[in-house]
Every structure is written in structure tokens, then in C-alpha cells.
mmCIF file of C-alpha atoms in Angstrom:
data_model
loop_
_atom_site.group_PDB
_atom_site.id
_atom_site.type_symbol
_atom_site.label_atom_id
_atom_site.label_comp_id
_atom_site.label_asym_id
_atom_site.label_seq_id
_atom_site.Cartn_x
_atom_site.Cartn_y
_atom_site.Cartn_z
ATOM 1 C CA MET A 1 16.022 -7.686 133.732
ATOM 2 C CA VAL A 2 15.129 -8.009 130.045
ATOM 3 C CA PHE A 3 17.469 -5.229 128.923
ATOM 4 C CA PRO A 4 20.722 -6.999 129.977
ATOM 5 C CA LEU A 5 19.455 -10.168 128.307
ATOM 6 C CA LEU A 6 18.923 -8.265 125.055
ATOM 7 C CA ILE A 7 22.439 -6.828 125.261
ATOM 8 C CA VAL A 8 23.936 -10.290 125.771
ATOM 9 C CA ALA A 9 21.909 -11.664 122.835
ATOM 10 C CA ALA A 10 23.020 -8.791 120.580
ATOM 11 C CA ILE A 11 26.674 -9.315 121.537
ATOM 12 C CA LEU A 12 26.333 -13.053 120.887
ATOM 13 C CA VAL A 13 24.866 -12.432 117.415
ATOM 14 C CA VAL A 14 27.682 -9.993 116.581
ATOM 15 C CA VAL A 15 30.314 -12.495 117.747
ATOM 16 C CA ILE A 16 28.772 -15.268 115.635
ATOM 17 C CA ILE A 17 28.702 -13.020 112.561
ATOM 18 C CA VAL A 18 32.350 -12.000 113.087
ATOM 19 C CA VAL A 19 33.426 -15.636 113.476
ATOM 20 C CA LEU A 20 31.541 -16.611 110.315
ATOM 21 C CA VAL A 21 33.126 -13.768 108.336
ATOM 22 C CA VAL A 22 36.610 -14.707 109.545
ATOM 23 C CA VAL A 23 36.071 -18.394 108.702
ATOM 24 C CA VAL A 24 34.740 -17.549 105.252
ATOM 25 C CA LYS A 25 37.657 -15.192 104.516
ATOM 26 C CA ASN A 26 40.204 -17.779 105.639
ATOM 27 C CA GLU A 27 38.579 -20.547 103.614
ATOM 28 C CA THR A 28 38.031 -18.524 100.419
ATOM 29 C CA GLU A 29 41.169 -19.925 98.842
ATOM 30 C CA LYS A 30 40.280 -23.465 99.955
ATOM 31 C CA GLY A 31 36.742 -23.593 98.571
ATOM 32 C CA GLY A 32 34.958 -20.828 100.455
ATOM 33 C CA ARG A 33 31.792 -21.467 98.507
ATOM 34 C CA ASP A 34 31.508 -24.891 100.116
ATOM 35 C CA VAL A 35 31.987 -23.360 103.557
ATOM 36 C CA ILE A 36 29.214 -20.859 102.953
ATOM 37 C CA LYS A 37 26.916 -23.658 101.725
ATOM 38 C CA ASN A 38 27.725 -25.752 104.789
ATOM 39 C CA VAL A 39 27.091 -22.862 107.159
ATOM 40 C CA TYR A 40 23.784 -22.148 105.400
ATOM 41 C CA ILE A 41 22.675 -25.787 105.544
ATOM 42 C CA TYR A 42 23.569 -26.109 109.217
ATOM 43 C CA LEU A 43 21.786 -22.846 110.073
ATOM 44 C CA VAL A 44 18.631 -23.997 108.280
ATOM 45 C CA LEU A 45 18.843 -27.385 109.987
ATOM 46 C CA PHE A 46 19.256 -25.730 113.382
ATOM 47 C CA ALA A 47 16.399 -23.271 112.858
ATOM 48 C CA THR A 48 13.954 -25.904 111.600
ATOM 49 C CA LEU A 49 14.935 -28.318 114.365
ATOM 50 C CA MET A 50 14.295 -25.635 117.004
ATOM 51 C CA MET A 51 10.921 -24.847 115.427
ATOM 52 C CA THR A 52 9.964 -28.524 115.437
ATOM 53 C CA ILE A 53 11.064 -28.990 119.044
ATOM 54 C CA GLY A 54 9.139 -25.885 120.107
ATOM 55 C CA GLY A 55 6.030 -27.151 118.319
ATOM 56 C CA SER A 56 6.391 -30.544 119.981
ATOM 57 C CA VAL A 57 6.604 -28.961 123.425
ATOM 58 C CA GLY A 58 3.576 -26.794 122.647
ATOM 59 C CA ALA A 59 1.624 -29.830 121.415
ATOM 60 C CA PHE A 60 2.471 -31.775 124.568
ATOM 61 C CA MET A 61 1.341 -28.886 126.759
ATOM 62 C CA ALA A 62 -1.909 -28.528 124.784
ATOM 63 C CA VAL A 63 -2.654 -32.255 125.118
ATOM 64 C CA ALA A 64 -1.993 -31.979 128.857
ATOM 65 C CA ASP A 65 -4.475 -29.084 129.059
ATOM 66 C CA ILE A 66 -7.080 -31.097 127.139
ATOM 67 C CA VAL A 67 -6.649 -34.164 129.346
ATOM 68 C CA SER A 68 -6.469 -32.260 132.620
ATOM 69 C CA PRO A 69 -7.723 -28.663 132.409
ATOM 70 C CA VAL A 70 -6.864 -26.247 135.184
ATOM 71 C CA PRO A 71 -9.608 -26.305 137.840
ATOM 72 C CA TYR A 72 -11.821 -23.249 138.200
ATOM 73 C CA TYR A 73 -10.284 -20.867 140.707
ATOM 74 C CA GLN A 74 -13.409 -19.385 142.343
ATOM 75 C CA THR A 75 -15.065 -21.350 145.146
ATOM 76 C CA PHE A 76 -18.808 -21.612 145.548
ATOM 77 C CA GLU A 77 -18.689 -19.500 148.705
ATOM 78 C CA GLU A 78 -16.929 -16.657 146.859
ATOM 79 C CA PHE A 79 -19.412 -16.921 143.994
ATOM 80 C CA LYS A 80 -22.351 -16.839 146.410
ATOM 81 C CA ARG A 81 -20.978 -13.809 148.243
ATOM 82 C CA LEU A 82 -20.388 -11.921 144.987
ATOM 83 C CA GLU A 83 -23.838 -12.775 143.643
ATOM 84 C CA THR A 84 -25.592 -11.555 146.787
ATOM 85 C CA GLU A 85 -23.588 -8.303 146.802
ATOM 86 C CA LYS A 86 -24.147 -7.596 143.094
ATOM 87 C CA PRO A 87 -26.059 -4.317 142.553
ATOM 88 C CA ARG A 88 -29.325 -4.478 140.633
ATOM 89 C CA THR A 89 -29.313 -2.922 137.190
ATOM 90 C CA ASP A 90 -32.895 -3.764 136.222
ATOM 91 C CA THR A 91 -34.853 -0.511 136.601
ATOM 92 C CA SER A 92 -38.145 -1.806 135.169
ATOM 93 C CA ALA A 93 -38.771 -4.109 138.112
ATOM 94 C CA PRO A 94 -39.954 -2.762 141.454
ATOM 95 C CA GLU A 95 -37.372 -2.011 144.135
ATOM 96 C CA ARG A 96 -37.968 -5.248 145.999
ATOM 97 C CA GLU A 97 -34.850 -7.320 146.289
ATOM 98 C CA ILE A 98 -34.757 -10.624 144.466
ATOM 99 C CA THR A 99 -32.734 -13.269 146.192
ATOM 100 C CA LEU A 100 -31.807 -16.586 144.688
ATOM 101 C CA SER A 101 -32.034 -19.770 146.655
ATOM 102 C CA GLU A 102 -28.981 -21.804 147.539
ATOM 103 C CA GLU A 103 -29.933 -24.413 144.946
ATOM 104 C CA GLU A 104 -30.296 -21.828 142.153
ATOM 105 C CA LEU A 105 -26.931 -20.304 143.067
ATOM 106 C CA ARG A 106 -25.359 -23.768 143.026
ATOM 107 C CA GLN A 107 -26.819 -24.443 139.549
ATOM 108 C CA GLN A 108 -25.467 -21.117 138.249
ATOM 109 C CA TYR A 109 -22.055 -21.841 139.783
ATOM 110 C CA ASP A 110 -21.916 -25.374 138.309
ATOM 111 C CA ALA A 111 -22.916 -24.037 134.881
ATOM 112 C CA MET A 112 -20.213 -21.366 135.084
ATOM 113 C CA VAL A 113 -17.569 -23.925 136.111
ATOM 114 C CA LEU A 114 -18.612 -26.221 133.250
ATOM 115 C CA MET A 115 -18.478 -23.356 130.730
ATOM 116 C CA GLU A 116 -15.006 -22.356 131.950
ATOM 117 C CA LYS A 117 -13.771 -25.947 131.657
ATOM 118 C CA GLU A 118 -15.142 -26.201 128.099
ATOM 119 C CA ARG A 119 -13.541 -22.845 127.224
ATOM 120 C CA GLN A 120 -10.150 -24.052 128.477
ATOM 121 C CA ILE A 121 -10.444 -27.298 126.515
ATOM 122 C CA ASN A 122 -11.382 -25.398 123.339
ATOM 123 C CA ARG A 123 -8.443 -23.032 123.873
ATOM 124 C CA ALA A 124 -6.140 -26.048 124.317
ATOM 125 C CA LYS A 125 -7.469 -27.635 121.105
ATOM 126 C CA ASN A 126 -6.767 -24.398 119.244
ATOM 127 C CA SER A 127 -3.261 -24.336 120.718
ATOM 128 C CA LEU A 128 -2.741 -27.961 119.683
ATOM 129 C CA ILE A 129 -3.602 -27.162 116.070
ATOM 130 C CA LYS A 130 -1.174 -24.220 116.092
ATOM 131 C CA SER A 131 1.547 -26.393 117.613
ATOM 132 C CA PHE A 132 1.074 -29.001 114.894
ATOM 133 C CA GLY A 133 1.689 -26.188 112.419
ATOM 134 C CA TRP A 134 5.035 -25.544 114.111
ATOM 135 C CA ILE A 135 5.857 -29.228 113.625
ATOM 136 C CA ILE A 136 4.429 -29.951 110.167
ATOM 137 C CA ILE A 137 5.650 -26.844 108.321
ATOM 138 C CA PRO A 138 9.396 -26.899 109.169
ATOM 139 C CA LEU A 139 9.727 -30.708 109.198
ATOM 140 C CA PRO A 140 9.861 -31.176 105.380
ATOM 141 C CA VAL A 141 12.422 -28.365 105.147
ATOM 142 C CA PHE A 142 14.529 -30.109 107.809
ATOM 143 C CA VAL A 143 14.289 -33.460 106.011
ATOM 144 C CA TYR A 144 15.186 -31.882 102.642
ATOM 145 C CA PHE A 145 18.286 -30.126 103.984
ATOM 146 C CA GLN A 146 19.284 -33.202 105.988
ATOM 147 C CA ARG A 147 19.249 -35.207 102.756
ATOM 148 C CA GLN A 148 21.268 -32.462 101.038
ATOM 149 C CA LEU A 149 23.880 -32.820 103.757
ATOM 150 C CA VAL A 150 23.958 -36.636 103.516
ATOM 151 C CA ASN A 151 24.169 -36.568 99.707
ATOM 152 C CA LYS A 152 26.965 -34.035 99.845
ATOM 153 C CA ASP A 153 29.061 -36.233 102.155
ATOM 154 C CA ASN A 154 28.862 -39.201 99.776
#
């Protein structure tokens, strides 16, 4: 599934390069240097705009994860069953079996759910900071080249 997609992307890149070369060769007599500058400016504008959009989407998703983290997937009944079936690894204690009460199991489960929720929120905060990087870093480059384009048209 990925392999045909890579082939299509490679063919698309080759076609774009061929079109650019043909346009530059045809426009060489008519100010080809300006054409190359325009193509460069538009490519930089496109790349930085895509980076900024991607960062904005990532930031929105991170904020959504902070506001409403994914609920913990394991139910209390599954946790209880797994805890009662867990083999003992403590060899210093006698062979008697230690069983936890329902209340102790519930406290352990609630603590685990709370820790998982906090872990997801911290992961979302980290993702939010990274997404802001994808917005803040290319944005000045985009603004600079946008002004270059506006100044050139005047």
C-alpha cells in the first residue's frame, strides 16, 4: 500500500522538476533570473505555510487532549481479575497467599487511572510545545518572503 504511494510521489516530483526546467529554459531570454527567484519565493512560501498549518493542527489536537484526555481503557473488573491472578514474586515471605480487599483494589485502580490521566496530559503538553515550534519557527520566514513578494510587485 505504501510502495505505490511512494512511486506516485516520486513521479510527481520528477514531473514538477521537468516542468520547472522547461519553464526556466523558455524564460531565460525573457528574464529567467526573475522566474527562478519567483519559483524559489513561492516554494519557500508554500513550505513554510504547510509547516505552520501542520503545527496549528498539532497544537489544536494537543489542546483537545489536555482538555479531554482519552479515558483509561481497563475496567475495574479486568484490573481486579489480573491482580488476583498475578503470581507472587516475593520469596522472603511465607507461602501464604496475600489477598487484597475490594477497597484496597479499588484504591490501587483509582490511583492507576489518575496516574495514566496525568501522564496523558503531560504528553499532550509536551506535544503542544513541539507544535508551537512548528508554528513559531517558520512563521517569520513566511512573513519575510511574503513581504519580498509584495515589495517586488510594487
